[in-house]
mmCIF file of C-alpha atoms in Angstrom:
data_model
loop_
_atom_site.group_PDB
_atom_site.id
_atom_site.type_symbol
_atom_site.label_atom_id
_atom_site.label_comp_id
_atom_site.label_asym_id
_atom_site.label_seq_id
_atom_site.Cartn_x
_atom_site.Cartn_y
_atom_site.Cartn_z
ATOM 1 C CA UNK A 1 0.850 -6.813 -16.386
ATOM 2 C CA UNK A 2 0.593 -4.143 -13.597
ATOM 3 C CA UNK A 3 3.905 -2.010 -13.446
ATOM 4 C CA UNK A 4 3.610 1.203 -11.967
ATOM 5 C CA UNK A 5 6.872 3.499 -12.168
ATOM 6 C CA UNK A 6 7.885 6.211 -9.498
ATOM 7 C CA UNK A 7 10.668 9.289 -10.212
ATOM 8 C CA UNK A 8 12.868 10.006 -9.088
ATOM 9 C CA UNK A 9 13.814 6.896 -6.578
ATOM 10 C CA UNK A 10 15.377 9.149 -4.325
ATOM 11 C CA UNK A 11 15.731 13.026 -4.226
ATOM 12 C CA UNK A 12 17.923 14.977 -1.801
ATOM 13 C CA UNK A 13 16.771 18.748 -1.762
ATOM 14 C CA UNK A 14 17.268 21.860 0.482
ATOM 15 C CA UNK A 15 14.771 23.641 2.786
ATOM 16 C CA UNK A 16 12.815 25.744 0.506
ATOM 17 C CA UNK A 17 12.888 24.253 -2.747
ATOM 18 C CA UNK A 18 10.047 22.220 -4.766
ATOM 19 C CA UNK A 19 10.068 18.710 -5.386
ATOM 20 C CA UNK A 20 7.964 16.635 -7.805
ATOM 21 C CA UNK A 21 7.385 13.307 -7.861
ATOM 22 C CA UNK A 22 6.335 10.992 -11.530
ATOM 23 C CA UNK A 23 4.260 7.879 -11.106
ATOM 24 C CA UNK A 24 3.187 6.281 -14.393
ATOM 25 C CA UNK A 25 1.414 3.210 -14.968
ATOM 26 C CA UNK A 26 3.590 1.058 -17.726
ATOM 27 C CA UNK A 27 0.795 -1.319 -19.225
ATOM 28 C CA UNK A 28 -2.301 -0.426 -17.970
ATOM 29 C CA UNK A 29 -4.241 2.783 -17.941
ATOM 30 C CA UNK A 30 -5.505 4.254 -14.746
ATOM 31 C CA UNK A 31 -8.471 5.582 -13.745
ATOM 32 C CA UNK A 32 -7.359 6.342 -10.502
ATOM 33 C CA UNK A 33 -4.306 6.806 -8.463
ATOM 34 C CA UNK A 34 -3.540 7.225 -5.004
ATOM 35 C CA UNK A 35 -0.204 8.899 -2.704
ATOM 36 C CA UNK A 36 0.893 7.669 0.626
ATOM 37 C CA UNK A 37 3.261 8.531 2.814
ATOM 38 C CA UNK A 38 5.224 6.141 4.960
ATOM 39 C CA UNK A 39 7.469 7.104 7.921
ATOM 40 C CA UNK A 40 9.817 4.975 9.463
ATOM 41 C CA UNK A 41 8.465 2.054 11.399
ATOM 42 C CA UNK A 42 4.726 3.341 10.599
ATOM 43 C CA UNK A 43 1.916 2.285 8.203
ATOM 44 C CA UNK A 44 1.110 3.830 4.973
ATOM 45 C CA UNK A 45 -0.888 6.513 5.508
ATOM 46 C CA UNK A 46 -2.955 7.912 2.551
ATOM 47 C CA UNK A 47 -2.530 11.534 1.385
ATOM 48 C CA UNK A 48 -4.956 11.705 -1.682
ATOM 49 C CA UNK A 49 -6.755 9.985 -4.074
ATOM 50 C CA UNK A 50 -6.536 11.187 -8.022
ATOM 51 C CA UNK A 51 -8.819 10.878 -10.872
ATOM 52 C CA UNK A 52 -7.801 11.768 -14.433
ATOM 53 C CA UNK A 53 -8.805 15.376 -15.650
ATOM 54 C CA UNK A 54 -10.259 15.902 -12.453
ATOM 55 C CA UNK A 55 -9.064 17.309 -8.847
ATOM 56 C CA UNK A 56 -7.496 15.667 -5.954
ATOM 57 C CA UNK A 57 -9.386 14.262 -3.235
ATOM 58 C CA UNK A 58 -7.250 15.076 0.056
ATOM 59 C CA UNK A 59 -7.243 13.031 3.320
ATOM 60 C CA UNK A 60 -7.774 15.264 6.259
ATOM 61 C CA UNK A 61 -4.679 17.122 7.820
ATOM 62 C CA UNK A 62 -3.213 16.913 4.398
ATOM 63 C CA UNK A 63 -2.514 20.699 3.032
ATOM 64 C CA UNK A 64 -3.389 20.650 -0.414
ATOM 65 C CA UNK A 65 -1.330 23.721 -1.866
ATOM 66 C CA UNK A 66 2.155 22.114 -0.132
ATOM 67 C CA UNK A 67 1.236 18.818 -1.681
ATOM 68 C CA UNK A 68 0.255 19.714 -5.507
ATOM 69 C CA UNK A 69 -1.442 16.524 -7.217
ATOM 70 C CA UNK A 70 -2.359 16.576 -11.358
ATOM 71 C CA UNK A 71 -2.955 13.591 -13.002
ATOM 72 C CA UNK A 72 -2.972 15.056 -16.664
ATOM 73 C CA UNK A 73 -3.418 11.179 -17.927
ATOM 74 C CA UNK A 74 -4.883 7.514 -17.596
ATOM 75 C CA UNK A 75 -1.110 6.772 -17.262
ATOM 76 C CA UNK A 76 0.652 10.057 -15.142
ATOM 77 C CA UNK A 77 0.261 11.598 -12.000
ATOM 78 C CA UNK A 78 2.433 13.681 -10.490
ATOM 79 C CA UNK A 79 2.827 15.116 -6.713
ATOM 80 C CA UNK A 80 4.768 18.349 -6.185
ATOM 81 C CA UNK A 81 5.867 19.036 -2.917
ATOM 82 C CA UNK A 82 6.314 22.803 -2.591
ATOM 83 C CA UNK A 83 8.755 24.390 0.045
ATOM 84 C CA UNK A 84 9.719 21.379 1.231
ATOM 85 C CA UNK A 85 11.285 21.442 4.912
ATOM 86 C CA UNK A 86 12.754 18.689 6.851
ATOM 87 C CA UNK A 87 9.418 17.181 8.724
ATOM 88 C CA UNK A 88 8.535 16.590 4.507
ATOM 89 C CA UNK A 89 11.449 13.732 4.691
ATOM 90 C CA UNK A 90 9.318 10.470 4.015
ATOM 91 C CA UNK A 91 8.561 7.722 1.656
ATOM 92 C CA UNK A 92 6.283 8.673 -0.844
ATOM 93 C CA UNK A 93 4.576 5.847 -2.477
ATOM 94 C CA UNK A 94 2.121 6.028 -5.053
ATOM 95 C CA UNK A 95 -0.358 3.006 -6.572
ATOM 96 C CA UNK A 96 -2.700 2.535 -9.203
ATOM 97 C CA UNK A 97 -6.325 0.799 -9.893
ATOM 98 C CA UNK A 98 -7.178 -0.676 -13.425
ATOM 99 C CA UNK A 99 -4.282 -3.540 -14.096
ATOM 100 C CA UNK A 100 -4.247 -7.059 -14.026
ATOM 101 C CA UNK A 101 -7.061 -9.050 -11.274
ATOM 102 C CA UNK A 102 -9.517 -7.155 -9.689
ATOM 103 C CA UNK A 103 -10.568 -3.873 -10.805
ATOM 104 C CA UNK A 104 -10.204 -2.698 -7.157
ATOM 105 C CA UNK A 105 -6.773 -3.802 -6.958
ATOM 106 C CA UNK A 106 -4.058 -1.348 -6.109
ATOM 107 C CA UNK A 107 -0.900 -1.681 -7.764
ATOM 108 C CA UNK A 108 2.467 0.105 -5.805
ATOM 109 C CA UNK A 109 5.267 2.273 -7.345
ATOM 110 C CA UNK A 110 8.584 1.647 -6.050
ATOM 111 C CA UNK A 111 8.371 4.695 -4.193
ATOM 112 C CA UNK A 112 10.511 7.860 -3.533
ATOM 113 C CA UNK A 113 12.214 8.481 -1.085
ATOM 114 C CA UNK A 114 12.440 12.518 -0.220
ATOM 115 C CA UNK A 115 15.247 13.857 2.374
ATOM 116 C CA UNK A 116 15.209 17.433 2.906
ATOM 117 C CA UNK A 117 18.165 18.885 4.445
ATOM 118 C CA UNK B 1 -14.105 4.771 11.935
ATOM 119 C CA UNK B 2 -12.840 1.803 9.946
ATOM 120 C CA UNK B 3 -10.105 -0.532 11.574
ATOM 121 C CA UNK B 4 -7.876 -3.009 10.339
ATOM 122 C CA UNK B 5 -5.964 -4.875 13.107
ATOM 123 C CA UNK B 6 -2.985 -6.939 13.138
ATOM 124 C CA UNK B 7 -0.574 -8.006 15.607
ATOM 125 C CA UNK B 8 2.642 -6.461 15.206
ATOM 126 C CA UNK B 9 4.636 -9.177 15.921
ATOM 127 C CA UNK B 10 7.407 -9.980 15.566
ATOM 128 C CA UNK B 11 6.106 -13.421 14.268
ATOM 129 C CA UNK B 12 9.400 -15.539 14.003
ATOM 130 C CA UNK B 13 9.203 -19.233 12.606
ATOM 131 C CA UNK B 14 11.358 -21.501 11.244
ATOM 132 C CA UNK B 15 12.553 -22.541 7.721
ATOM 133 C CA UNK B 16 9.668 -24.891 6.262
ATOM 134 C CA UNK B 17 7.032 -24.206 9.152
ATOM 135 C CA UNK B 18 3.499 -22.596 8.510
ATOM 136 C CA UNK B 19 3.461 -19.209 8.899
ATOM 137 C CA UNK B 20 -0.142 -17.884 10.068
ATOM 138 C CA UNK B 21 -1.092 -14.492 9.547
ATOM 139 C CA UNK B 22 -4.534 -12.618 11.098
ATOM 140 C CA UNK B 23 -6.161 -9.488 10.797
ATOM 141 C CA UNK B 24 -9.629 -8.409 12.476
ATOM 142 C CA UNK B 25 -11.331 -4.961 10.427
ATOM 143 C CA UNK B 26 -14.144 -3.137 11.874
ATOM 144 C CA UNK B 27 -16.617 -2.278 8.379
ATOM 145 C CA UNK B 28 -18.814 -5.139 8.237
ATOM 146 C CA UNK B 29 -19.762 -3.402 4.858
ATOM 147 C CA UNK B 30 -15.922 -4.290 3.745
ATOM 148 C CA UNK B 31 -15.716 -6.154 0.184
ATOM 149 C CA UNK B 32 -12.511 -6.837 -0.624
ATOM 150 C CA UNK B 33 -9.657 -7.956 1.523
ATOM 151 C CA UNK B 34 -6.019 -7.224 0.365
ATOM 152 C CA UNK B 35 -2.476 -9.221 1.458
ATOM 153 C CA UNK B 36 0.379 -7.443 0.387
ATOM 154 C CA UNK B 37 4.151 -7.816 1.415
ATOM 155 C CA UNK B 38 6.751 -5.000 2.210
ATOM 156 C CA UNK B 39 9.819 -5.672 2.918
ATOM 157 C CA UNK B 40 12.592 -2.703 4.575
ATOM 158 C CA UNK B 41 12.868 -0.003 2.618
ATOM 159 C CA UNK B 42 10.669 -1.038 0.009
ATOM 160 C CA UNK B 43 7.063 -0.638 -1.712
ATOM 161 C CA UNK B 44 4.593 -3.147 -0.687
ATOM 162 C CA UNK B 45 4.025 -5.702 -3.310
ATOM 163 C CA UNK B 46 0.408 -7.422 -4.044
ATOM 164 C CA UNK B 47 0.436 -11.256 -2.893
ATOM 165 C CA UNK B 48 -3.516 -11.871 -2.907
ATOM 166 C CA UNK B 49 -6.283 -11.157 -2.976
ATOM 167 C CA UNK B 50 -9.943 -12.605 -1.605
ATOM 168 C CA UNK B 51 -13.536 -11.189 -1.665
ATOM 169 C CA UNK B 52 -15.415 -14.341 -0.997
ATOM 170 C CA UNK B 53 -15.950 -16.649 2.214
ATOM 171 C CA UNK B 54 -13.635 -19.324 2.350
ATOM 172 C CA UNK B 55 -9.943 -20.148 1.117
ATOM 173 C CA UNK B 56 -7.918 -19.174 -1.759
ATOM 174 C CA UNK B 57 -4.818 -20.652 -2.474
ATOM 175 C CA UNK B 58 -2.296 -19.361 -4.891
ATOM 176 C CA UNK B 59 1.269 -21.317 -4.409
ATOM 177 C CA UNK B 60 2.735 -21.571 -1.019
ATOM 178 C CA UNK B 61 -0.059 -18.731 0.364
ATOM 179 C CA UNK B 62 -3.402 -19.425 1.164
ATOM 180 C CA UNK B 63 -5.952 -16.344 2.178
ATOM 181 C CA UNK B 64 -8.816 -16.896 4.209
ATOM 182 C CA UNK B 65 -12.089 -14.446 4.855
ATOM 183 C CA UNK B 66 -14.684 -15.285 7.113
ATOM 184 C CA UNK B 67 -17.079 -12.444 6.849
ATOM 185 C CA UNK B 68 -19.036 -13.443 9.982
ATOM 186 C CA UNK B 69 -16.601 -13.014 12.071
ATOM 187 C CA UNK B 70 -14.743 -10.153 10.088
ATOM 188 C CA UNK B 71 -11.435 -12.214 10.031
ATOM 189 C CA UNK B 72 -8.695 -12.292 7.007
ATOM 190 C CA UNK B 73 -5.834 -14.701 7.411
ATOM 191 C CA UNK B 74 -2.521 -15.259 5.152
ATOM 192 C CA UNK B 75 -0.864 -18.631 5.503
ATOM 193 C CA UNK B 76 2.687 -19.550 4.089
ATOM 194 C CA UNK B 77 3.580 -22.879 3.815
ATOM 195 C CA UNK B 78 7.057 -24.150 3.511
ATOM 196 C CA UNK B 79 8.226 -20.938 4.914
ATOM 197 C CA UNK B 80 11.728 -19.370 3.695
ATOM 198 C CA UNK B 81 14.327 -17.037 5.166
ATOM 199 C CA UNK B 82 12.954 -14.553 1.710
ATOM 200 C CA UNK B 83 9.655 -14.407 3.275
ATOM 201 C CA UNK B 84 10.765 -12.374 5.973
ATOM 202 C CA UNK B 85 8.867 -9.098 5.495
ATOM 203 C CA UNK B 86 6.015 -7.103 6.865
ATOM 204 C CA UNK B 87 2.954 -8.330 5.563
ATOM 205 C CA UNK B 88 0.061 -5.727 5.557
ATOM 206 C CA UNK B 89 -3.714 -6.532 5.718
ATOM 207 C CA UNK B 90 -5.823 -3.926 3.349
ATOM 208 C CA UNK B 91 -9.387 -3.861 2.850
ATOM 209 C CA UNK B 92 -11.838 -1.391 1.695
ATOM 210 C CA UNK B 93 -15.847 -1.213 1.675
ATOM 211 C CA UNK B 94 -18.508 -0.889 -0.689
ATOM 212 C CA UNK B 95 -17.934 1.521 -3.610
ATOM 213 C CA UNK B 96 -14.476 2.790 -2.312
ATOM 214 C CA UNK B 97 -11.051 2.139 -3.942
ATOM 215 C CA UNK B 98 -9.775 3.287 -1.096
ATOM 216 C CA UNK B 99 -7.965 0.825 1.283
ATOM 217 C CA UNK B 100 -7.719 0.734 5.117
ATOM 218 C CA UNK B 101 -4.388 -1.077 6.026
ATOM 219 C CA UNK B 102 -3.587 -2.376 9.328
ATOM 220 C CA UNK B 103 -0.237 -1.678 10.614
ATOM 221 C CA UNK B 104 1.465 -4.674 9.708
ATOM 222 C CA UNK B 105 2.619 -7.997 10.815
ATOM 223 C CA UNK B 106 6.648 -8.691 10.698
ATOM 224 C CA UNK B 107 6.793 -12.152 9.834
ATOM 225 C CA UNK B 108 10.845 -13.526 10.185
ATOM 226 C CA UNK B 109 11.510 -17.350 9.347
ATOM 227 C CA UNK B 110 14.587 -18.616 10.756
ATOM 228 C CA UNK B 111 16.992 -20.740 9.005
#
């Protein structure tokens, strides 16, 4: 198999607070693990790539200390984003390498979706 | 800059018809080319995969990669109303887990 697991599905929050987001791979452990972000109408758009026990890699334009990335295991990663403010509202979506097929292949979570009010 | 493109669409067809899907990337260096499906509101979902020339059929969907002329197709047969989705067109290069998506194709089959 190749399940990958997101939580919370959906989050409401106010201007301000911090939100973090679980993705865990069920039956397969992951070397790496990767966040998007997905607005309405548009195309994923990559955020940052995580290895195990090791720091984020962050696309350009992303701010790494709003969105906080630690993948602590082969099977966890988790994104945190801090003082989160309306423009924040997306669909986060993360995936994982290292199930089922091709090494290379990139498995999706469910995805979160984050409203801030 | 790598590029994955696909027509937006939408790509309407009806019930049972072939649906044919394209997408043109930019990396000659690419090795391995990525069909997933999203529908609204969802996650995209793996439907196959291809890294060699030629076809690869799994079901009703059969990929196609021509490397020469950097062209990935997707083609549903027997197309149904629950294949009405955006399909997305992902491919990455040489050493990289990271993929380059294109922006989509909405496909909608009509009863």
């Amino acid at each position: 198999g190749a399940v990958v697991s997101q939580h919370p599905s959906r989050v409401i929050c106010k201007s301000g607070t911090s939100v973090k987001i679980e993705c865990r791979s069920l039956d397969f452990q992951a070397t790496t693990m990767f966040w998007y972000r997905q607005f309405p109408k548009q195309s994923l758009m990559l955020m940052a790539t995580s290895n195990e026990g090791s720091k984020a890699t962050y696309e350009q334009g992303v701010e790494k200390d709003k969105f906080l990335i630690n993948h602590a295991s082969l099977t966890l990663s988790t994104l945190t984003v801090t003082s989160a403010h309306p423009e924040d509202s997306s669909f986060y979506i993360c995936s994982a390498i290292g199930g089922q097929g091709a090494t290379d292949t990139q498995y999706f979570g469910p995805g979160t979706r984050l409203t801030v009010l | 800059q790598k590029e994955v493109e696909q027509n937006s669409g939408p790509l309407s067809v009806p019930e049972g018809a072939i649906a044919s899907l394209n997408c043109t990337y930019s990396d000659r260096g690419s090795q391995s080319f990525f069909w997933y499906r999203q529908y609204s509101g969802k996650s995209p979902e793996l439907i196959m995969f291809i890294y060699s020339n030629g076809d690869k059929e799994d079901g009703r969907f059969t990929a196609q990669l021509n490397k020469a002329s950097q062209y990935v197709s997707l083609l549903i047969r027997d197309s149904q109303p629950s294949d009405s989705a955006t399909y997305l067109c992902a491919v990455n290069g040489a050493g990289s887990y990271q993929l380059t998506f294109g922006k989509g194709t909405k496909l909608s089959v009509i009863p």
